[in-house]
CSV table of C-alpha atoms and ligand atoms in Angstrom, one decimal:
chain,number,residue,atom,x,y,z
A,1485,MET,CA,0.0,-0.1,0.0
A,1486,ILE,CA,1.4,3.2,-1.2
A,1487,LEU,CA,0.9,6.6,0.6
A,1488,ALA,CA,1.0,9.5,-1.9
A,1489,ILE,CA,1.4,13.2,-1.4
A,1490,GLU,CA,0.8,16.0,-4.1
A,1491,SER,CA,1.6,19.6,-3.1
A,1492,SER,CA,3.0,21.2,-6.4
A,1493,CYS,CA,0.7,24.1,-6.5
A,1494,ASP,CA,-2.5,25.0,-4.8
A,1495,GLU,CA,-3.9,21.7,-4.0
A,1496,THR,CA,-2.9,19.5,-0.9
A,1497,SER,CA,-3.7,16.1,-1.8
A,1498,VAL,CA,-3.0,12.5,-0.1
A,1499,ALA,CA,-3.9,9.2,-1.5
A,1500,LEU,CA,-3.6,5.5,-0.7
A,1501,VAL,CA,-3.2,3.2,-3.6
A,1502,CYS,CA,-3.0,-0.5,-3.5
A,1503,ASP,CA,-2.8,-3.1,-6.4
A,1504,GLY,CA,-4.0,-0.2,-8.6
A,1505,ARG,CA,-7.2,0.6,-6.3
A,1506,VAL,CA,-7.4,4.2,-5.1
A,1507,LEU,CA,-8.4,3.6,-1.4
A,1508,SER,CA,-8.7,7.2,-0.8
A,1509,ASN,CA,-7.8,10.5,-2.4
A,1510,ARG,CA,-8.3,13.4,-0.2
A,1511,VAL,CA,-7.9,16.8,-1.8
A,1512,SER,CA,-7.7,20.3,0.1
A,1513,SER,CA,-8.1,23.0,-2.5
A,1514,GLN,CA,-6.6,26.5,-2.0
A,1515,ILE,CA,-8.8,28.3,-4.6
A,1516,ARG,CA,-10.8,30.4,-2.2
A,1517,LEU,CA,-7.8,31.6,-0.6
A,1518,HIS,CA,-6.1,32.6,-3.7
A,1519,ALA,CA,-9.3,34.1,-5.2
A,1520,GLU,CA,-9.0,37.6,-3.8
A,1521,TYR,CA,-5.4,37.9,-5.3
A,1522,GLY,CA,-6.5,36.7,-8.8
A,1523,GLY,CA,-3.9,34.1,-8.7
A,1524,VAL,CA,-1.7,31.5,-6.7
A,1525,VAL,CA,0.3,33.3,-4.2
A,1526,PRO,CA,3.3,31.0,-3.4
A,1527,GLU,CA,3.9,31.9,-0.1
A,1528,LEU,CA,0.3,31.6,1.0
A,1529,ALA,CA,0.2,28.3,-0.9
A,1530,THR,CA,3.2,27.0,1.2
A,1531,ARG,CA,1.8,27.9,4.6
A,1532,GLU,CA,-1.7,26.4,3.6
A,1533,HIS,CA,0.2,23.1,2.7
A,1534,LEU,CA,1.9,23.0,6.0
A,1535,ARG,CA,-1.2,23.5,7.7
A,1536,ASN,CA,-3.2,20.9,5.8
A,1537,LEU,CA,-0.6,18.1,5.2
A,1538,ILE,CA,-0.9,16.2,8.3
A,1539,PRO,CA,-4.8,16.5,8.6
A,1540,VAL,CA,-5.1,15.5,5.2
A,1541,THR,CA,-2.9,12.4,5.5
A,1542,ARG,CA,-4.8,11.4,8.6
A,1543,ALA,CA,-8.1,11.9,6.8
A,1544,ALA,CA,-6.7,9.8,4.0
A,1545,LEU,CA,-5.7,6.9,6.1
A,1546,ASP,CA,-8.9,6.9,8.1
A,1547,HIS,CA,-11.0,7.1,4.9
A,1548,ALA,CA,-9.1,3.8,3.8
A,1549,GLY,CA,-9.2,2.3,7.2
A,1550,ALA,CA,-5.6,1.9,7.0
A,1551,ARG,CA,-2.7,2.5,9.7
A,1552,VAL,CA,0.8,3.7,8.9
A,1553,GLU,CA,2.0,0.0,9.7
A,1554,ASP,CA,0.0,-1.0,6.3
A,1555,LEU,CA,2.1,1.1,4.1
A,1556,THR,CA,4.9,-0.4,1.9
A,1557,ALA,CA,6.3,2.9,0.2
A,1558,ILE,CA,5.8,6.5,0.2
A,1559,ALA,CA,5.5,8.6,-2.9
A,1560,ALA,CA,5.4,12.5,-3.4
A,1561,THR,CA,5.4,14.9,-6.3
A,1562,ARG,CA,9.2,15.9,-6.7
A,1563,GLY,CA,8.8,18.5,-9.3
A,1564,PRO,CA,7.9,20.6,-11.3
A,1565,GLY,CA,6.0,23.1,-9.3
A,1566,LEU,CA,6.2,25.9,-6.9
A,1567,PRO,CA,9.6,25.6,-5.1
A,1568,ALA,CA,8.3,25.9,-1.5
A,1569,ALA,CA,5.2,24.2,-2.0
A,1570,LEU,CA,7.0,21.2,-3.4
A,1571,LEU,CA,9.3,21.2,-0.4
A,1572,ALA,CA,6.5,21.1,2.0
A,1573,GLY,CA,4.9,18.0,0.6
A,1574,PHE,CA,8.3,16.2,-0.4
A,1575,THR,CA,9.8,16.9,2.9
A,1576,THR,CA,6.7,15.6,4.6
A,1577,ALA,CA,6.9,12.5,2.4
A,1578,SER,CA,10.6,11.8,3.4
A,1579,ALA,CA,10.1,12.3,7.0
A,1580,LEU,CA,7.2,9.8,6.9
A,1581,ALA,CA,9.5,7.5,4.8
A,1582,CYS,CA,12.4,7.9,7.3
A,1583,SER,CA,10.6,7.4,10.3
A,1584,LEU,CA,8.8,4.2,8.9
A,1585,GLY,CA,11.9,2.8,7.4
A,1586,LEU,CA,10.0,2.8,3.6
A,1587,PRO,CA,11.2,3.5,0.3
A,1588,LEU,CA,10.4,6.9,-1.2
A,1589,PHE,CA,9.5,7.5,-4.7
A,1590,GLY,CA,9.9,11.3,-6.1
A,1591,ILE,CA,7.3,11.5,-8.9
A,1592,HIS,CA,7.3,13.8,-11.8
A,1593,HIS,CA,4.1,15.8,-11.7
A,1594,HIS,CA,3.3,15.7,-15.6
A,1595,GLU,CA,4.1,12.1,-15.8
A,1596,ALA,CA,1.6,11.4,-13.0
A,1597,HIS,CA,-0.9,13.5,-15.2
A,1598,LEU,CA,-0.4,11.1,-18.0
A,1599,TYR,CA,-1.7,8.1,-15.8
A,1600,SER,CA,-4.7,9.9,-14.5
A,1601,PRO,CA,-7.0,9.0,-17.8
A,1602,TRP,CA,-6.4,5.4,-17.0
A,1603,ILE,CA,-8.0,5.5,-13.6
A,1604,TRP,CA,-11.8,5.3,-13.4
A,1605,GLY,CA,-14.6,3.4,-11.6
A,1606,ASP,CA,-16.3,3.7,-8.3
A,1607,PRO,CA,-14.1,3.0,-6.4
A,1608,PRO,CA,-11.5,4.4,-8.8
A,1609,GLU,CA,-9.1,1.8,-10.0
A,1610,ALA,CA,-6.1,1.9,-12.6
A,1611,HIS,CA,-6.8,0.0,-15.7
A,1612,PHE,CA,-3.3,-1.0,-17.1
A,1613,SER,CA,-4.6,-4.2,-18.9
A,1614,GLU,CA,-6.3,-1.5,-21.5
A,1615,PHE,CA,-3.0,0.7,-21.7
A,1616,GLU,CA,-1.9,1.2,-25.2
A,1617,PRO,CA,0.3,3.5,-27.1
A,1618,HIS,CA,-1.3,7.0,-27.4
A,1619,VAL,CA,-0.8,10.6,-27.6
A,1620,SER,CA,-1.5,12.5,-24.4
A,1621,LEU,CA,-2.6,16.4,-23.9
A,1622,ILE,CA,-1.8,17.6,-20.6
A,1623,VAL,CA,-3.6,21.0,-20.2
A,1624,SER,CA,-3.9,23.0,-17.0
A,1625,GLY,CA,-3.1,26.4,-15.7
A,1626,GLY,CA,0.7,25.9,-15.6
A,1627,HIS,CA,1.4,23.5,-18.4
A,1628,THR,CA,0.3,22.5,-22.0
A,1629,LEU,CA,2.2,19.5,-23.4
A,1630,LEU,CA,1.5,17.2,-26.1
A,1631,VAL,CA,3.2,13.7,-25.4
A,1632,HIS,CA,3.7,10.4,-27.4
A,1633,VAL,CA,3.3,7.7,-24.7
A,1634,GLN,CA,4.9,4.5,-26.3
A,1635,GLY,CA,4.2,2.2,-23.5
A,1636,GLU,CA,4.0,2.2,-19.6
A,1637,LEU,CA,6.8,4.6,-18.3
A,1638,GLN,CA,8.0,5.2,-21.9
A,1639,HIS,CA,7.2,8.6,-23.2
A,1640,SER,CA,8.5,11.4,-25.2
A,1641,VAL,CA,7.4,15.0,-25.4
A,1642,LEU,CA,6.3,16.1,-28.7
A,1643,GLY,CA,5.8,19.9,-27.9
A,1644,GLY,CA,4.6,22.5,-25.4
A,1645,THR,CA,3.6,25.9,-25.2
A,1646,LEU,CA,6.1,28.7,-26.1
A,1647,ASP,CA,4.4,31.2,-23.9
A,1648,ASP,CA,1.2,30.9,-21.8
A,1649,ALA,CA,-0.4,27.6,-20.9
A,1650,ALA,CA,-4.0,26.9,-22.2
A,1651,GLY,CA,-5.5,27.3,-18.7
A,1652,GLU,CA,-3.6,30.6,-18.2
A,1653,CYS,CA,-5.2,31.8,-21.4
A,1654,PHE,CA,-8.6,31.0,-20.1
A,1655,ASP,CA,-7.9,32.6,-16.7
A,1656,LYS,CA,-6.3,35.9,-18.5
A,1657,VAL,CA,-9.2,36.2,-21.0
A,1658,ALA,CA,-11.7,35.8,-18.2
A,1659,LYS,CA,-9.9,38.5,-16.2
A,1660,LEU,CA,-10.2,40.9,-19.2
A,1661,LEU,CA,-13.8,40.0,-19.2
A,1662,GLN,CA,-13.9,40.7,-15.5
A,1663,LEU,CA,-15.1,37.3,-14.5
A,1664,PRO,CA,-14.2,35.9,-11.1
A,1665,TYR,CA,-11.1,33.7,-10.3
A,1666,PRO,CA,-10.5,31.1,-11.4
A,1667,GLY,CA,-11.7,32.2,-14.8
A,1668,GLY,CA,-11.5,29.0,-16.9
A,1669,PRO,CA,-14.6,27.1,-15.3
A,1670,VAL,CA,-16.8,30.3,-15.4
A,1671,LEU,CA,-16.0,31.0,-19.1
A,1672,ASP,CA,-16.6,27.4,-19.7
A,1673,ARG,CA,-20.2,27.8,-18.3
A,1674,LEU,CA,-20.8,31.2,-20.2
A,1675,ALA,CA,-19.6,29.7,-23.6
A,1676,GLY,CA,-22.1,26.9,-23.2
A,1677,GLU,CA,-24.8,29.6,-23.5
A,1678,GLY,CA,-23.2,31.5,-26.4
A,1679,ASP,CA,-22.6,31.2,-30.0
A,1680,PRO,CA,-19.0,30.4,-31.2
A,1681,THR,CA,-19.5,31.7,-34.6
A,1682,VAL,CA,-20.3,35.4,-33.7
A,1683,TYR,CA,-16.6,36.5,-32.9
A,1684,ARG,CA,-13.7,34.6,-34.4
A,1685,PHE,CA,-10.3,34.7,-32.5
A,1686,PRO,CA,-7.3,33.5,-34.2
A,1687,ARG,CA,-6.1,29.9,-33.9
A,1688,PRO,CA,-2.4,30.3,-33.2
A,1689,MET,CA,0.0,27.6,-34.6
A,1690,LEU,CA,-3.1,25.4,-35.7
A,1691,THR,CA,-1.6,24.7,-39.0
A,1692,ASP,CA,2.0,24.9,-38.0
A,1693,PRO,CA,3.6,21.4,-38.8
A,1694,GLY,CA,5.4,21.2,-35.2
A,1695,TRP,CA,3.7,20.4,-32.2
A,1696,GLU,CA,4.4,23.5,-30.2
A,1697,PHE,CA,1.5,25.8,-28.9
A,1698,SER,CA,1.2,29.6,-28.3
A,1699,PHE,CA,-1.6,31.2,-26.5
A,1700,SER,CA,-0.4,34.7,-25.6
A,1701,GLY,CA,-1.5,36.2,-29.0
A,1702,LEU,CA,-4.8,35.0,-28.7
A,1703,LYS,CA,-5.3,36.7,-25.3
A,1704,THR,CA,-3.8,39.8,-26.8
A,1705,SER,CA,-6.3,39.8,-29.7
A,1706,VAL,CA,-9.2,39.7,-27.2
A,1707,ARG,CA,-7.6,42.7,-25.3
A,1708,TYR,CA,-7.3,44.7,-28.6
A,1709,PHE,CA,-11.0,43.6,-29.6
A,1710,LEU,CA,-12.3,44.8,-26.0
A,1711,GLU,CA,-10.3,48.1,-26.3
A,1712,LYS,CA,-12.3,48.8,-29.6
A,1713,HIS,CA,-15.7,47.4,-28.3
A,1714,PRO,CA,-15.6,48.0,-24.6
A,1715,GLU,CA,-19.2,48.1,-24.4
A,1716,LEU,CA,-19.7,44.3,-25.3
A,1717,ALA,CA,-18.1,43.0,-22.1
A,1718,SER,CA,-21.0,44.4,-20.1
A,1719,ASP,CA,-23.7,43.1,-22.6
A,1720,PRO,CA,-24.7,39.6,-21.2
A,1721,ARG,CA,-25.5,38.1,-24.7
A,1722,ALA,CA,-22.3,39.5,-26.3
A,1723,LEU,CA,-20.3,38.4,-23.3
A,1724,ARG,CA,-21.5,34.7,-23.7
A,1725,ASN,CA,-20.8,35.0,-27.3
A,1726,LEU,CA,-17.3,36.1,-26.8
A,1727,CYS,CA,-16.7,33.5,-24.2
A,1728,ALA,CA,-17.9,31.0,-26.8
A,1729,GLY,CA,-15.5,32.5,-29.4
A,1730,VAL,CA,-12.6,32.4,-27.4
A,1731,GLN,CA,-13.2,28.8,-26.0
A,1732,ALA,CA,-13.5,27.5,-29.6
A,1733,ALA,CA,-10.2,29.0,-30.6
A,1734,ILE,CA,-8.3,27.5,-27.6
A,1735,VAL,CA,-10.1,24.2,-28.0
A,1736,GLU,CA,-9.8,23.8,-31.8
A,1737,VAL,CA,-6.1,24.2,-31.5
A,1738,LEU,CA,-5.8,21.8,-28.9
A,1739,GLY,CA,-8.1,19.1,-30.3
A,1740,ALA,CA,-6.9,19.4,-33.8
A,1741,LYS,CA,-3.1,19.0,-32.9
A,1742,ALA,CA,-3.8,16.0,-30.5
A,1743,VAL,CA,-5.5,14.2,-33.1
A,1744,ARG,CA,-3.2,15.2,-35.9
A,1745,ALA,CA,-0.4,14.0,-33.8
A,1746,ALA,CA,-2.1,10.4,-33.3
A,1747,GLY,CA,-2.8,10.2,-37.0
A,1748,GLN,CA,1.1,11.0,-37.8
A,1749,LEU,CA,2.6,8.6,-35.1
A,1750,GLY,CA,0.1,5.8,-36.1
A,1751,VAL,CA,-1.3,5.6,-32.4
A,1752,LYS,CA,-5.1,4.7,-32.0
A,1753,CYS,CA,-5.8,6.3,-28.8
A,1754,VAL,CA,-5.7,9.9,-27.3
A,1755,THR,CA,-5.7,10.9,-23.8
A,1756,ALA,CA,-6.3,14.1,-22.1
A,1757,SER,CA,-5.6,15.3,-18.3
A,1758,GLY,CA,-5.1,18.5,-16.4
A,1759,GLY,CA,-7.6,21.2,-15.2
A,1760,VAL,CA,-8.4,22.5,-18.6
A,1761,THR,CA,-9.9,18.8,-19.4
A,1762,CYS,CA,-12.7,19.6,-17.2
A,1763,ASN,CA,-13.7,22.1,-20.2
A,1764,ARG,CA,-17.1,20.9,-21.8
A,1765,GLY,CA,-16.1,22.4,-25.2
A,1766,LEU,CA,-12.6,20.6,-25.1
A,1767,ARG,CA,-14.3,17.2,-24.0
A,1768,ALA,CA,-16.8,17.5,-26.9
A,1769,ASP,CA,-14.4,18.7,-29.5
A,1770,LEU,CA,-12.1,15.7,-28.7
A,1771,GLU,CA,-15.1,13.3,-28.6
A,1772,ARG,CA,-16.2,14.3,-32.1
A,1773,ARG,CA,-12.6,14.5,-33.7
A,1774,CYS,CA,-11.7,10.9,-32.3
A,1775,ALA,CA,-15.1,9.4,-33.3
A,1776,LYS,CA,-14.4,10.8,-36.8
A,1777,ARG,CA,-11.1,9.2,-37.2
A,1778,GLY,CA,-11.8,5.9,-35.2
A,1779,LEU,CA,-9.6,6.8,-32.4
A,1780,ARG,CA,-10.3,5.6,-28.7
A,1781,LEU,CA,-10.6,8.6,-26.3
A,1782,ARG,CA,-9.8,8.3,-22.7
A,1783,LEU,CA,-10.7,11.8,-20.9
A,1784,ALA,CA,-9.5,11.8,-17.1
A,1785,ASP,CA,-12.5,11.8,-14.8
A,1786,ARG,CA,-13.3,15.3,-13.8
A,1787,MET,CA,-12.3,14.6,-10.2
A,1788,LEU,CA,-8.9,13.4,-11.4
A,1789,CYS,CA,-8.3,16.1,-14.0
A,1790,THR,CA,-7.2,18.8,-11.4
A,1791,ASP,CA,-4.1,18.0,-9.2
A,1792,ASN,CA,-4.4,14.9,-6.9
A,1793,ALA,CA,-2.4,12.3,-5.2
A,1794,ALA,CA,-4.2,9.5,-6.6
A,1795,MET,CA,-2.4,9.8,-9.9
A,1796,VAL,CA,0.9,10.2,-8.2
A,1797,GLY,CA,0.4,7.0,-6.2
A,1798,VAL,CA,-0.9,5.0,-9.1
A,1799,LEU,CA,2.4,5.8,-11.0
A,1800,ALA,CA,4.7,5.3,-8.1
A,1801,GLU,CA,3.2,1.8,-7.5
A,1802,ARG,CA,3.8,1.2,-11.2
A,1803,LYS,CA,7.4,2.3,-10.8
A,1804,PHE,CA,7.8,0.1,-7.6
A,1805,LYS,CA,6.5,-3.0,-9.3
A,1806,ALA,CA,8.7,-2.3,-12.4
A,1807,GLY,CA,11.6,-2.4,-10.2
A,1808,VAL,CA,12.5,1.3,-10.5
A,1809,GLN,CA,15.0,2.4,-7.7
A,1810,PRO,CA,13.6,4.6,-5.1
A,1811,ASP,CA,15.0,7.9,-4.3
A,1812,ASP,CA,17.5,8.8,-1.5
A,1813,LEU,CA,15.6,10.4,1.3
A,1814,ASP,CA,17.6,13.5,1.1
A,1815,ALA,CA,17.0,13.8,-2.6
A,1816,PRO,CA,16.4,17.4,-3.6
A,1817,THR,CA,13.0,18.5,-5.0
A,1818,ARG,CA,13.1,19.9,-8.7
A,1819,PRO,CA,10.9,22.8,-9.4
A,1820,GLY,CA,11.9,23.1,-13.1
A,1821,TRP,CA,12.2,19.6,-14.0
A,1822,ALA,CA,11.1,19.1,-17.7
A,1823,LEU,CA,9.3,16.0,-18.6
A,1824,GLY,CA,11.8,13.5,-20.1
A,1825,GLU,CA,14.9,15.1,-18.3
A,1826,PRO,CA,16.5,12.2,-16.3
B,405,KG4,O1,-4.6,21.2,-13.1
B,405,KG4,P1,-5.0,22.4,-12.4
B,405,KG4,O2,-5.9,22.2,-11.5
B,405,KG4,O3,-3.9,23.1,-12.0
B,405,KG4,C1,-2.7,23.5,-12.4
B,405,KG4,O4,-2.8,24.6,-13.1
B,405,KG4,O5,-1.7,22.8,-12.4
B,405,KG4,O6,-5.7,23.4,-13.4
B,405,KG4,C2,-6.2,24.7,-13.3
B,405,KG4,C3,-6.6,25.3,-14.5
B,405,KG4,C4,-7.0,26.8,-14.3
B,405,KG4,O7,-6.3,27.5,-15.2
B,405,KG4,C5,-8.4,26.8,-14.6
B,405,KG4,O8,-9.0,28.0,-15.0
B,405,KG4,C6,-8.6,25.5,-15.7
B,405,KG4,O9,-7.4,24.7,-15.2
B,405,KG4,N1,-9.9,25.0,-15.7
B,405,KG4,C7,-10.6,25.2,-16.8
B,405,KG4,C8,-11.8,24.4,-16.4
B,405,KG4,N2,-11.8,23.9,-15.2
B,405,KG4,C9,-10.5,24.4,-14.8
B,405,KG4,N3,-10.3,25.8,-18.1
B,405,KG4,C10,-11.3,25.7,-18.7
B,405,KG4,N4,-12.6,25.1,-18.6
B,405,KG4,C11,-12.7,24.4,-17.5
B,405,KG4,N5,-14.1,24.0,-17.1
B,406,ZN,ZN1,-1.0,19.8,-12.6
């Protein structure tokens, strides 16, 4: 039984995983704390992690009906992420591993996201028997990555964003439209009531032959548009159409590139994870594109799209079983760790 900790950004999460089954996955979100600042404040995030780590660990153990004596390994996100936030979770994990005499697995946050679409059911369980080569889209507030997953624990990054992440673009556009933080989910809701064809925004790098993304130009074009038509943001109907237009632009770039990559690499499956995978427009777009091309689509369960320790525990257990060496208990955290970097 593995106890896993995730604390790379603004969610303190602890999970217990045993034989691919997620026995508990407690998440304490800090969204409300950061809302008044319009973004994550690293210092506040760290304090909140420190306050929550032990109670959330206790709650995860209680929910699973487990005791620390039942544990066989400890895992925690080692990077990338906010430096002090990572330190809070990873140090707690090494302290637990040290005091219990257990191995410690330092997990790459993005690699953990890669495994979340393979966890489903109630209670949730990892379905590795269905694992197959695929293209994976990891889209959140901090990252936008397209990854070729050749097999379990085997992947190569195809491309990432050159500037803003997709979620960051959702959030920044939402801010321009004076929507509350975090803007992504609010924009999604309004977009669902709008017409995406009324206002058309650019689709950056859509037809570019590479696998990179760029979203800062899209945000800027919305800003220029609003400077020219300031009255639209306060007109409820125009606001909904604007949200729908922006969402359609972001979603088309993400969906089209992921599906094109699958075609070029000859894989039959596409997966998506990260907070932006909660977006209804993105889910529907990927479903439509994959169905058209006969690709299997695995979208992370909404509960597992955002940061959580279940995906960290599932990956750590896979590594443990595959004979991957655990980390030294004094291993440093890696805030700027790129996926694929040894
Ligand atoms: O994965 P996550 O919880 O945290 C990291 O950034 O790592 O993702 C949060 C991001 C935010 O930018 C948020 O606005 C976005 O995911 N997001 C959404 C939706 N739900 C969350 N963006 C668009 N539509 C949504 N429904
Ligand atoms: Zn994440």
